[in-house]
Amino acid sequence: MIQRTYKIHSKQELIELSEKIKSSREYNAARSVLIRGLTLKFIDENIRESYLLLRKELPKAKIVGMSLTSFVNNTDNRKKQSGSYVIVSIFYFFESNVDVLECGGAMLEYGDPSLMLKDKLLRIPDIQAVEVLCAGKSRYMSSFMEVITEGLEDVPFFGAEAGTIEISEEDCRYHSIMKAINGEATAQYILGKEYYDNGIILIVYSGKQLHVTSEYLLGWKPLGKEMKITQTIGATCIASIDDIPAAQIYEKYLNVKPDKFMIFNICEFPLLIERNGLTIARIPPIYDEEGRLYFGADVYEGEKLRLSYGNPQEILKGTWDAAERVRQFEPEAVIMIICGSRTIFLKDNADAEIQYFRRFHPNTVYCHGSSEIYRYCNQGGVLNSSFIVIGMREGEPSEHNAVIVDDQMPSDDRPKIIPLADRMANFLEVTTDELKSTNYILKKIAVEAESANKAKSQFLSSMSHELRTPINAILGMNEAILRECEDTNILSYSENVRLAGNTLLGLINNILDFSKIEAVKVELLPVEYDLSSLLNDLVNIIRFRAEDKGLVLVPKFDKDTPKRLYGDDVRIKQVITNIL
């Protein structure tokens, strides 16, 4: 397998390239040939003309293409990206196959077309990877991906949605690619056997000798408290978060108000969602006057989300580590799908992510779409802020094909003024990790305390039961003495035993009640009771304590107090005893 990548600026260059390909040994020897064209600011007529030229000159090749999204950070980069061009990447497969499946048209949903594509897809043997190109179907792509990947969970699906907007920091407006560029009409599109501004294309890579590795990179980490999506409208709009207008979240936490600068003020802080064990990001490029946020991918009512932050050095380190894993795979072709928000966030460091892969595979091709597509092992779907890498190789790696490169990540350790944003990101990184560690310890302490509390309550409940049994037996025998004995002194002693025993029994009942209170199991048992009897018991319980302290307990009662009342006399007695 061989990959070659070229940047074409004119029709003449394209003609020369097609002649070079047609006469090459690779083209004539290959079992399958795929040509991927990625265009930026190419007018509609040029796209069609280039496509017809390639089809005519290279009939053996399968040709696909897509319009890119241009993410421009400043005037210098605007100059660098000015003009029309096509990135042409050619893949020569000698032991594998490439098939292109497609459908298009103004469909409201991917219903029968998705089933039609899937039926064709499942007929292809030994599928190793599927690339997905989409135009004009953002709202339905997530459900489409779930349908099309069912039964192929161990196959990586990857790709992008065709570029639909150009974002310029210079004037902070959204330019539809449908609008005029230099006076000529342009359009978002995908290209297969036909030209579509509304459709979907599947590029199916298959063959027993084809090996594929994939990487999904995000790099942003959760920040602040977890929030809940409390209202959605359709599949891609959040109306409220935590019962307030969704856009107010950015104003509350970032002091960012919905205005023409919003996308640049929030792209560093994507919303993170945990879905099926995978952390995915969402960035809303559009808002409305009601504070609703509109996304290019699916969001669901009830989902939990959090704001996030990114440390540029940590993100680059993650990309470097992924590049090392792909390098060890020894790929013969590398495709990257990169979110434009990473370009805005990483600024001058954005090119470093690409160069990490090009150091061992110079023909690596990458693109920016409106959204990234990646689904593997029932995880993922339509994504934002991500970096997707696919490496391919035919057969087993051979030592003579191995590329010797520096396996140490480049670093600049020279003394310098570190940008404020990098220092703040590092501060957030460290403090967030410390808070996580502290929260873990506190949670562990809370769990241990709760466990100890339950054990204590169980012990108190058990012991109070064990103590009440012998005391009730003593009081029962004492009642027999009070009934049958006629000796005045013995009756006096026995009465004291009764009062003391009841007091002790009351204390034990209190202990049991405390354990019930902690377990939230206290229940009131209202009955009709005699107030004078309750008061008499209280006086007898407290009298001895009062006398020991040299106090005189003098009960006074309102003559209008009813004799019979209705309530839980045991609880009332406990409350008054505690007060006295």
PDB file of N, CA and C in Angstrom, residues 14-107:
ATOM      1  N   LEU A  14      -3.376  20.010 -12.162  1.00  0.00           N
ATOM      2  CA  LEU A  14      -4.180  18.796 -12.040  1.00  0.00           C
ATOM      3  C   LEU A  14      -3.984  17.892 -13.258  1.00  0.00           C
ATOM      4  N   ILE A  15      -3.909  18.495 -14.422  1.00  0.00           N
ATOM      5  CA  ILE A  15      -3.663  17.722 -15.658  1.00  0.00           C
ATOM      6  C   ILE A  15      -2.311  17.032 -15.573  1.00  0.00           C
ATOM      7  N   GLU A  16      -1.301  17.776 -15.144  1.00  0.00           N
ATOM      8  CA  GLU A  16       0.044  17.198 -15.025  1.00  0.00           C
ATOM      9  C   GLU A  16       0.064  16.067 -13.999  1.00  0.00           C
ATOM     10  N   LEU A  17      -0.676  16.229 -12.902  1.00  0.00           N
ATOM     11  CA  LEU A  17      -0.719  15.189 -11.878  1.00  0.00           C
ATOM     12  C   LEU A  17      -1.409  13.931 -12.403  1.00  0.00           C
ATOM     13  N   SER A  18      -2.515  14.113 -13.123  1.00  0.00           N
ATOM     14  CA  SER A  18      -3.233  12.948 -13.653  1.00  0.00           C
ATOM     15  C   SER A  18      -2.368  12.167 -14.628  1.00  0.00           C
ATOM     16  N   GLU A  19      -1.572  12.852 -15.437  1.00  0.00           N
ATOM     17  CA  GLU A  19      -0.661  12.179 -16.366  1.00  0.00           C
ATOM     18  C   GLU A  19       0.425  11.422 -15.611  1.00  0.00           C
ATOM     19  N   LYS A  20       0.895  12.042 -14.521  1.00  0.00           N
ATOM     20  CA  LYS A  20       1.935  11.403 -13.704  1.00  0.00           C
ATOM     21  C   LYS A  20       1.400  10.132 -13.048  1.00  0.00           C
ATOM     22  N   ILE A  21       0.167  10.209 -12.555  1.00  0.00           N
ATOM     23  CA  ILE A  21      -0.445   9.042 -11.915  1.00  0.00           C
ATOM     24  C   ILE A  21      -0.661   7.926 -12.924  1.00  0.00           C
ATOM     25  N   LYS A  22      -1.215   8.287 -14.073  1.00  0.00           N
ATOM     26  CA  LYS A  22      -1.573   7.289 -15.091  1.00  0.00           C
ATOM     27  C   LYS A  22      -0.357   6.509 -15.579  1.00  0.00           C
ATOM     28  N   SER A  23       0.777   7.162 -15.635  1.00  0.00           N
ATOM     29  CA  SER A  23       1.993   6.500 -16.136  1.00  0.00           C
ATOM     30  C   SER A  23       2.823   5.851 -15.031  1.00  0.00           C
ATOM     31  N   SER A  24       2.366   5.965 -13.786  1.00  0.00           N
ATOM     32  CA  SER A  24       3.169   5.450 -12.679  1.00  0.00           C
ATOM     33  C   SER A  24       3.053   3.942 -12.547  1.00  0.00           C
ATOM     34  N   ARG A  25       4.097   3.307 -12.004  1.00  0.00           N
ATOM     35  CA  ARG A  25       4.101   1.865 -11.773  1.00  0.00           C
ATOM     36  C   ARG A  25       3.040   1.496 -10.747  1.00  0.00           C
ATOM     37  N   GLU A  26       2.861   2.365  -9.716  1.00  0.00           N
ATOM     38  CA  GLU A  26       1.895   2.074  -8.664  1.00  0.00           C
ATOM     39  C   GLU A  26       0.481   1.977  -9.211  1.00  0.00           C
ATOM     40  N   TYR A  27       0.113   2.921 -10.074  1.00  0.00           N
ATOM     41  CA  TYR A  27      -1.241   2.939 -10.622  1.00  0.00           C
ATOM     42  C   TYR A  27      -1.531   1.679 -11.421  1.00  0.00           C
ATOM     43  N   ASN A  28      -0.602   1.266 -12.211  1.00  0.00           N
ATOM     44  CA  ASN A  28      -0.818   0.112 -13.089  1.00  0.00           C
ATOM     45  C   ASN A  28      -0.750  -1.211 -12.333  1.00  0.00           C
ATOM     46  N   ALA A  29      -0.011  -1.237 -11.230  1.00  0.00           N
ATOM     47  CA  ALA A  29       0.136  -2.482 -10.484  1.00  0.00           C
ATOM     48  C   ALA A  29      -0.923  -2.645  -9.398  1.00  0.00           C
ATOM     49  N   ALA A  30      -1.592  -1.578  -9.021  1.00  0.00           N
ATOM     50  CA  ALA A  30      -2.515  -1.620  -7.882  1.00  0.00           C
ATOM     51  C   ALA A  30      -3.787  -2.394  -8.205  1.00  0.00           C
ATOM     52  N   ARG A  31      -4.291  -3.085  -7.198  1.00  0.00           N
ATOM     53  CA  ARG A  31      -5.589  -3.749  -7.326  1.00  0.00           C
ATOM     54  C   ARG A  31      -6.702  -2.711  -7.268  1.00  0.00           C
ATOM     55  N   SER A  32      -6.564  -1.755  -6.345  1.00  0.00           N
ATOM     56  CA  SER A  32      -7.554  -0.678  -6.186  1.00  0.00           C
ATOM     57  C   SER A  32      -6.823   0.641  -6.008  1.00  0.00           C
ATOM     58  N   VAL A  33      -7.426   1.707  -6.520  1.00  0.00           N
ATOM     59  CA  VAL A  33      -6.867   3.055  -6.369  1.00  0.00           C
ATOM     60  C   VAL A  33      -7.970   3.973  -5.868  1.00  0.00           C
ATOM     61  N   LEU A  34      -7.646   4.736  -4.824  1.00  0.00           N
ATOM     62  CA  LEU A  34      -8.582   5.727  -4.289  1.00  0.00           C
ATOM     63  C   LEU A  34      -7.940   7.100  -4.370  1.00  0.00           C
ATOM     64  N   ILE A  35      -8.690   8.061  -4.896  1.00  0.00           N
ATOM     65  CA  ILE A  35      -8.232   9.449  -4.928  1.00  0.00           C
ATOM     66  C   ILE A  35      -9.188  10.280  -4.089  1.00  0.00           C
ATOM     67  N   ARG A  36      -8.647  10.894  -3.039  1.00  0.00           N
ATOM     68  CA  ARG A  36      -9.444  11.764  -2.153  1.00  0.00           C
ATOM     69  C   ARG A  36      -9.078  13.209  -2.434  1.00  0.00           C
ATOM     70  N   GLY A  37     -10.087  14.015  -2.791  1.00  0.00           N
ATOM     71  CA  GLY A  37      -9.858  15.425  -3.041  1.00  0.00           C
ATOM     72  C   GLY A  37     -10.526  16.277  -1.982  1.00  0.00           C
ATOM     73  N   LEU A  38      -9.777  17.182  -1.393  1.00  0.00           N
ATOM     74  CA  LEU A  38     -10.296  18.090  -0.368  1.00  0.00           C
ATOM     75  C   LEU A  38     -10.088  19.505  -0.862  1.00  0.00           C
ATOM     76  N   THR A  39     -11.168  20.286  -0.951  1.00  0.00           N
ATOM     77  CA  THR A  39     -11.058  21.594  -1.576  1.00  0.00           C
ATOM     78  C   THR A  39     -11.373  22.714  -0.600  1.00  0.00           C
ATOM     79  N   LEU A  40     -10.729  23.843  -0.821  1.00  0.00           N
ATOM     80  CA  LEU A  40     -10.962  25.054  -0.050  1.00  0.00           C
ATOM     81  C   LEU A  40     -11.148  26.208  -1.028  1.00  0.00           C
ATOM     82  N   LYS A  41     -12.342  26.843  -0.963  1.00  0.00           N
ATOM     83  CA  LYS A  41     -12.632  28.002  -1.813  1.00  0.00           C
ATOM     84  C   LYS A  41     -12.519  27.672  -3.301  1.00  0.00           C
ATOM     85  N   PHE A  42     -12.936  26.473  -3.675  1.00  0.00           N
ATOM     86  CA  PHE A  42     -12.973  26.121  -5.090  1.00  0.00           C
ATOM     87  C   PHE A  42     -14.380  26.366  -5.601  1.00  0.00           C
ATOM     88  N   ILE A  43     -14.521  27.121  -6.663  1.00  0.00           N
ATOM     89  CA  ILE A  43     -15.854  27.433  -7.167  1.00  0.00           C
ATOM     90  C   ILE A  43     -16.493  26.183  -7.764  1.00  0.00           C
ATOM     91  N   ASP A  44     -17.783  26.200  -7.836  1.00  0.00           N
ATOM     92  CA  ASP A  44     -18.569  25.039  -8.229  1.00  0.00           C
ATOM     93  C   ASP A  44     -18.134  24.470  -9.579  1.00  0.00           C
ATOM     94  N   GLU A  45     -17.941  25.324 -10.564  1.00  0.00           N
ATOM     95  CA  GLU A  45     -17.588  24.858 -11.900  1.00  0.00           C
ATOM     96  C   GLU A  45     -16.225  24.179 -11.905  1.00  0.00           C
ATOM     97  N   ASN A  46     -15.265  24.711 -11.160  1.00  0.00           N
ATOM     98  CA  ASN A  46     -13.932  24.115 -11.095  1.00  0.00           C
ATOM     99  C   ASN A  46     -13.974  22.727 -10.483  1.00  0.00           C
ATOM    100  N   ILE A  47     -14.823  22.546  -9.468  1.00  0.00           N
ATOM    101  CA  ILE A  47     -14.934  21.247  -8.814  1.00  0.00           C
ATOM    102  C   ILE A  47     -15.430  20.208  -9.821  1.00  0.00           C
ATOM    103  N   ARG A  48     -16.505  20.526 -10.496  1.00  0.00           N
ATOM    104  CA  ARG A  48     -17.081  19.585 -11.458  1.00  0.00           C
ATOM    105  C   ARG A  48     -16.108  19.295 -12.600  1.00  0.00           C
ATOM    106  N   GLU A  49     -15.462  20.327 -13.062  1.00  0.00           N
ATOM    107  CA  GLU A  49     -14.533  20.161 -14.180  1.00  0.00           C
ATOM    108  C   GLU A  49     -13.346  19.290 -13.767  1.00  0.00           C
ATOM    109  N   SER A  50     -12.838  19.513 -12.573  1.00  0.00           N
ATOM    110  CA  SER A  50     -11.713  18.714 -12.086  1.00  0.00           C
ATOM    111  C   SER A  50     -12.121  17.261 -11.914  1.00  0.00           C
ATOM    112  N   TYR A  51     -13.318  17.059 -11.401  1.00  0.00           N
ATOM    113  CA  TYR A  51     -13.829  15.708 -11.198  1.00  0.00           C
ATOM    114  C   TYR A  51     -13.936  14.964 -12.530  1.00  0.00           C
ATOM    115  N   LEU A  52     -14.509  15.604 -13.545  1.00  0.00           N
ATOM    116  CA  LEU A  52     -14.666  14.965 -14.859  1.00  0.00           C
ATOM    117  C   LEU A  52     -13.316  14.659 -15.481  1.00  0.00           C
ATOM    118  N   LEU A  53     -12.352  15.559 -15.260  1.00  0.00           N
ATOM    119  CA  LEU A  53     -11.014  15.352 -15.796  1.00  0.00           C
ATOM    120  C   LEU A  53     -10.371  14.102 -15.193  1.00  0.00           C
ATOM    121  N   LEU A  54     -10.449  13.969 -13.885  1.00  0.00           N
ATOM    122  CA  LEU A  54      -9.843  12.824 -13.219  1.00  0.00           C
ATOM    123  C   LEU A  54     -10.536  11.518 -13.621  1.00  0.00           C
ATOM    124  N   ARG A  55     -11.854  11.550 -13.703  1.00  0.00           N
ATOM    125  CA  ARG A  55     -12.587  10.341 -14.093  1.00  0.00           C
ATOM    126  C   ARG A  55     -12.199   9.898 -15.501  1.00  0.00           C
ATOM    127  N   LYS A  56     -12.018  10.855 -16.373  1.00  0.00           N
ATOM    128  CA  LYS A  56     -11.684  10.532 -17.762  1.00  0.00           C
ATOM    129  C   LYS A  56     -10.264   9.986 -17.867  1.00  0.00           C
ATOM    130  N   GLU A  57      -9.321  10.628 -17.190  1.00  0.00           N
ATOM    131  CA  GLU A  57      -7.921  10.254 -17.317  1.00  0.00           C
ATOM    132  C   GLU A  57      -7.554   9.040 -16.474  1.00  0.00           C
ATOM    133  N   LEU A  58      -8.289   8.803 -15.369  1.00  0.00           N
ATOM    134  CA  LEU A  58      -7.931   7.724 -14.445  1.00  0.00           C
ATOM    135  C   LEU A  58      -9.147   6.839 -14.176  1.00  0.00           C
ATOM    136  N   PRO A  59      -9.609   6.079 -15.156  1.00  0.00           N
ATOM    137  CA  PRO A  59     -10.835   5.287 -15.001  1.00  0.00           C
ATOM    138  C   PRO A  59     -10.712   4.186 -13.951  1.00  0.00           C
ATOM    139  N   LYS A  60      -9.515   3.779 -13.652  1.00  0.00           N
ATOM    140  CA  LYS A  60      -9.305   2.708 -12.669  1.00  0.00           C
ATOM    141  C   LYS A  60      -9.552   3.189 -11.239  1.00  0.00           C
ATOM    142  N   ALA A  61      -9.466   4.474 -11.009  1.00  0.00           N
ATOM    143  CA  ALA A  61      -9.504   5.023  -9.654  1.00  0.00           C
ATOM    144  C   ALA A  61     -10.942   5.299  -9.194  1.00  0.00           C
ATOM    145  N   LYS A  62     -11.173   5.085  -7.922  1.00  0.00           N
ATOM    146  CA  LYS A  62     -12.394   5.552  -7.252  1.00  0.00           C
ATOM    147  C   LYS A  62     -12.089   6.972  -6.747  1.00  0.00           C
ATOM    148  N   ILE A  63     -12.949   7.915  -7.086  1.00  0.00           N
ATOM    149  CA  ILE A  63     -12.674   9.314  -6.757  1.00  0.00           C
ATOM    150  C   ILE A  63     -13.748   9.834  -5.808  1.00  0.00           C
ATOM    151  N   VAL A  64     -13.296  10.406  -4.686  1.00  0.00           N
ATOM    152  CA  VAL A  64     -14.204  11.017  -3.717  1.00  0.00           C
ATOM    153  C   VAL A  64     -13.641  12.372  -3.323  1.00  0.00           C
ATOM    154  N   GLY A  65     -14.517  13.238  -2.824  1.00  0.00           N
ATOM    155  CA  GLY A  65     -14.048  14.563  -2.421  1.00  0.00           C
ATOM    156  C   GLY A  65     -14.988  15.226  -1.447  1.00  0.00           C
ATOM    157  N   MET A  66     -14.513  16.323  -0.873  1.00  0.00           N
ATOM    158  CA  MET A  66     -15.308  17.048   0.121  1.00  0.00           C
ATOM    159  C   MET A  66     -14.795  18.470   0.232  1.00  0.00           C
ATOM    160  N   SER A  67     -15.712  19.396   0.474  1.00  0.00           N
ATOM    161  CA  SER A  67     -15.300  20.768   0.744  1.00  0.00           C
ATOM    162  C   SER A  67     -14.873  20.890   2.199  1.00  0.00           C
ATOM    163  N   LEU A  68     -13.889  21.743   2.441  1.00  0.00           N
ATOM    164  CA  LEU A  68     -13.341  21.929   3.785  1.00  0.00           C
ATOM    165  C   LEU A  68     -13.917  23.161   4.439  1.00  0.00           C
ATOM    166  N   THR A  69     -13.833  23.192   5.773  1.00  0.00           N
ATOM    167  CA  THR A  69     -14.127  24.408   6.514  1.00  0.00           C
ATOM    168  C   THR A  69     -12.823  25.144   6.744  1.00  0.00           C
ATOM    169  N   SER A  70     -12.814  26.431   6.457  1.00  0.00           N
ATOM    170  CA  SER A  70     -11.623  27.234   6.674  1.00  0.00           C
ATOM    171  C   SER A  70     -11.732  27.916   8.027  1.00  0.00           C
ATOM    172  N   PHE A  71     -10.831  27.571   8.937  1.00  0.00           N
ATOM    173  CA  PHE A  71     -10.775  28.228  10.240  1.00  0.00           C
ATOM    174  C   PHE A  71      -9.585  29.170  10.232  1.00  0.00           C
ATOM    175  N   VAL A  72      -9.859  30.457  10.280  1.00  0.00           N
ATOM    176  CA  VAL A  72      -8.818  31.466  10.141  1.00  0.00           C
ATOM    177  C   VAL A  72      -8.676  32.213  11.452  1.00  0.00           C
ATOM    178  N   ASN A  73      -7.464  32.206  12.033  1.00  0.00           N
ATOM    179  CA  ASN A  73      -7.253  32.837  13.328  1.00  0.00           C
ATOM    180  C   ASN A  73      -6.904  34.305  13.222  1.00  0.00           C
ATOM    181  N   ASN A  74      -6.173  34.689  12.203  1.00  0.00           N
ATOM    182  CA  ASN A  74      -5.739  36.075  12.121  1.00  0.00           C
ATOM    183  C   ASN A  74      -5.447  36.423  10.670  1.00  0.00           C
ATOM    184  N   THR A  75      -5.033  37.662  10.454  1.00  0.00           N
ATOM    185  CA  THR A  75      -4.813  38.147   9.101  1.00  0.00           C
ATOM    186  C   THR A  75      -3.685  37.392   8.415  1.00  0.00           C
ATOM    187  N   ASP A  76      -2.608  37.059   9.161  1.00  0.00           N
ATOM    188  CA  ASP A  76      -1.491  36.345   8.547  1.00  0.00           C
ATOM    189  C   ASP A  76      -1.936  34.991   8.029  1.00  0.00           C
ATOM    190  N   ASN A  77      -2.696  34.265   8.854  1.00  0.00           N
ATOM    191  CA  ASN A  77      -3.177  32.959   8.416  1.00  0.00           C
ATOM    192  C   ASN A  77      -4.177  33.089   7.280  1.00  0.00           C
ATOM    193  N   ARG A  78      -4.946  34.194   7.289  1.00  0.00           N
ATOM    194  CA  ARG A  78      -5.884  34.423   6.182  1.00  0.00           C
ATOM    195  C   ARG A  78      -5.104  34.520   4.868  1.00  0.00           C
ATOM    196  N   LYS A  79      -3.954  35.199   4.916  1.00  0.00           N
ATOM    197  CA  LYS A  79      -3.150  35.330   3.705  1.00  0.00           C
ATOM    198  C   LYS A  79      -2.591  33.979   3.278  1.00  0.00           C
ATOM    199  N   LYS A  80      -2.155  33.179   4.284  1.00  0.00           N
ATOM    200  CA  LYS A  80      -1.603  31.861   3.981  1.00  0.00           C
ATOM    201  C   LYS A  80      -2.650  30.969   3.337  1.00  0.00           C
ATOM    202  N   GLN A  81      -3.919  31.093   3.766  1.00  0.00           N
ATOM    203  CA  GLN A  81      -4.950  30.202   3.278  1.00  0.00           C
ATOM    204  C   GLN A  81      -5.732  30.787   2.106  1.00  0.00           C
ATOM    205  N   SER A  82      -5.333  31.955   1.660  1.00  0.00           N
ATOM    206  CA  SER A  82      -6.076  32.587   0.577  1.00  0.00           C
ATOM    207  C   SER A  82      -5.882  31.809  -0.720  1.00  0.00           C
ATOM    208  N   GLY A  83      -6.835  31.958  -1.634  1.00  0.00           N
ATOM    209  CA  GLY A  83      -6.765  31.282  -2.911  1.00  0.00           C
ATOM    210  C   GLY A  83      -7.407  29.919  -2.877  1.00  0.00           C
ATOM    211  N   SER A  84      -7.684  29.400  -4.080  1.00  0.00           N
ATOM    212  CA  SER A  84      -8.319  28.099  -4.218  1.00  0.00           C
ATOM    213  C   SER A  84      -7.268  27.024  -4.393  1.00  0.00           C
ATOM    214  N   TYR A  85      -7.513  25.872  -3.796  1.00  0.00           N
ATOM    215  CA  TYR A  85      -6.620  24.745  -4.010  1.00  0.00           C
ATOM    216  C   TYR A  85      -7.341  23.450  -3.687  1.00  0.00           C
ATOM    217  N   VAL A  86      -6.738  22.351  -4.131  1.00  0.00           N
ATOM    218  CA  VAL A  86      -7.261  21.020  -3.845  1.00  0.00           C
ATOM    219  C   VAL A  86      -6.136  20.189  -3.246  1.00  0.00           C
ATOM    220  N   ILE A  87      -6.419  19.535  -2.119  1.00  0.00           N
ATOM    221  CA  ILE A  87      -5.488  18.561  -1.569  1.00  0.00           C
ATOM    222  C   ILE A  87      -5.877  17.211  -2.166  1.00  0.00           C
ATOM    223  N   VAL A  88      -4.979  16.627  -2.937  1.00  0.00           N
ATOM    224  CA  VAL A  88      -5.234  15.346  -3.582  1.00  0.00           C
ATOM    225  C   VAL A  88      -4.361  14.280  -2.919  1.00  0.00           C
ATOM    226  N   SER A  89      -5.003  13.276  -2.347  1.00  0.00           N
ATOM    227  CA  SER A  89      -4.271  12.175  -1.733  1.00  0.00           C
ATOM    228  C   SER A  89      -4.652  10.887  -2.447  1.00  0.00           C
ATOM    229  N   ILE A  90      -3.635  10.194  -2.964  1.00  0.00           N
ATOM    230  CA  ILE A  90      -3.863   8.972  -3.729  1.00  0.00           C
ATOM    231  C   ILE A  90      -3.440   7.767  -2.898  1.00  0.00           C
ATOM    232  N   PHE A  91      -4.299   6.763  -2.841  1.00  0.00           N
ATOM    233  CA  PHE A  91      -4.025   5.534  -2.103  1.00  0.00           C
ATOM    234  C   PHE A  91      -3.970   4.375  -3.102  1.00  0.00           C
ATOM    235  N   TYR A  92      -2.833   3.697  -3.151  1.00  0.00           N
ATOM    236  CA  TYR A  92      -2.673   2.530  -4.011  1.00  0.00           C
ATOM    237  C   TYR A  92      -2.749   1.279  -3.130  1.00  0.00           C
ATOM    238  N   PHE A  93      -3.736   0.439  -3.386  1.00  0.00           N
ATOM    239  CA  PHE A  93      -3.901  -0.811  -2.636  1.00  0.00           C
ATOM    240  C   PHE A  93      -3.506  -1.976  -3.533  1.00  0.00           C
ATOM    241  N   PHE A  94      -2.586  -2.799  -3.065  1.00  0.00           N
ATOM    242  CA  PHE A  94      -2.110  -3.926  -3.862  1.00  0.00           C
ATOM    243  C   PHE A  94      -2.721  -5.249  -3.411  1.00  0.00           C
ATOM    244  N   GLU A  95      -3.215  -5.316  -2.184  1.00  0.00           N
ATOM    245  CA  GLU A  95      -3.804  -6.551  -1.671  1.00  0.00           C
ATOM    246  C   GLU A  95      -5.181  -6.317  -1.061  1.00  0.00           C
ATOM    247  N   SER A  96      -5.725  -5.137  -1.229  1.00  0.00           N
ATOM    248  CA  SER A  96      -6.990  -4.788  -0.592  1.00  0.00           C
ATOM    249  C   SER A  96      -7.920  -4.136  -1.598  1.00  0.00           C
ATOM    250  N   ASN A  97      -9.145  -3.840  -1.138  1.00  0.00           N
ATOM    251  CA  ASN A  97     -10.160  -3.266  -2.025  1.00  0.00           C
ATOM    252  C   ASN A  97     -10.764  -1.999  -1.423  1.00  0.00           C
ATOM    253  N   VAL A  98     -11.248  -1.143  -2.300  1.00  0.00           N
ATOM    254  CA  VAL A  98     -11.976   0.062  -1.898  1.00  0.00           C
ATOM    255  C   VAL A  98     -13.276   0.105  -2.678  1.00  0.00           C
ATOM    256  N   ASP A  99     -14.384   0.279  -1.943  1.00  0.00           N
ATOM    257  CA  ASP A  99     -15.693   0.438  -2.580  1.00  0.00           C
ATOM    258  C   ASP A  99     -16.296   1.759  -2.119  1.00  0.00           C
ATOM    259  N   VAL A 100     -17.052   2.392  -2.989  1.00  0.00           N
ATOM    260  CA  VAL A 100     -17.710   3.656  -2.670  1.00  0.00           C
ATOM    261  C   VAL A 100     -19.216   3.460  -2.786  1.00  0.00           C
ATOM    262  N   LEU A 101     -19.923   3.698  -1.659  1.00  0.00           N
ATOM    263  CA  LEU A 101     -21.381   3.640  -1.623  1.00  0.00           C
ATOM    264  C   LEU A 101     -21.901   5.037  -1.365  1.00  0.00           C
ATOM    265  N   GLU A 102     -23.024   5.387  -1.959  1.00  0.00           N
ATOM    266  CA  GLU A 102     -23.494   6.763  -1.799  1.00  0.00           C
ATOM    267  C   GLU A 102     -24.992   6.879  -2.015  1.00  0.00           C
ATOM    268  N   CYS A 103     -25.540   7.916  -1.435  1.00  0.00           N
ATOM    269  CA  CYS A 103     -26.928   8.294  -1.708  1.00  0.00           C
ATOM    270  C   CYS A 103     -27.056   9.779  -1.471  1.00  0.00           C
ATOM    271  N   GLY A 104     -28.017  10.406  -2.150  1.00  0.00           N
ATOM    272  CA  GLY A 104     -28.172  11.847  -2.024  1.00  0.00           C
ATOM    273  C   GLY A 104     -29.601  12.246  -2.267  1.00  0.00           C
ATOM    274  N   GLY A 105     -29.853  13.534  -2.114  1.00  0.00           N
ATOM    275  CA  GLY A 105     -31.197  14.050  -2.327  1.00  0.00           C
ATOM    276  C   GLY A 105     -31.719  14.749  -1.099  1.00  0.00           C
ATOM    277  N   ALA A 106     -32.806  15.444  -1.269  1.00  0.00           N
ATOM    278  CA  ALA A 106     -33.380  16.234  -0.186  1.00  0.00           C
ATOM    279  C   ALA A 106     -34.228  15.348   0.713  1.00  0.00           C
ATOM    280  N   MET A 107     -33.559  14.513   1.492  1.00  0.00           N
ATOM    281  CA  MET A 107     -34.260  13.591   2.394  1.00  0.00           C
ATOM    282  C   MET A 107     -34.440  14.256   3.754  1.00  0.00           C
TER     283      MET A 107
END
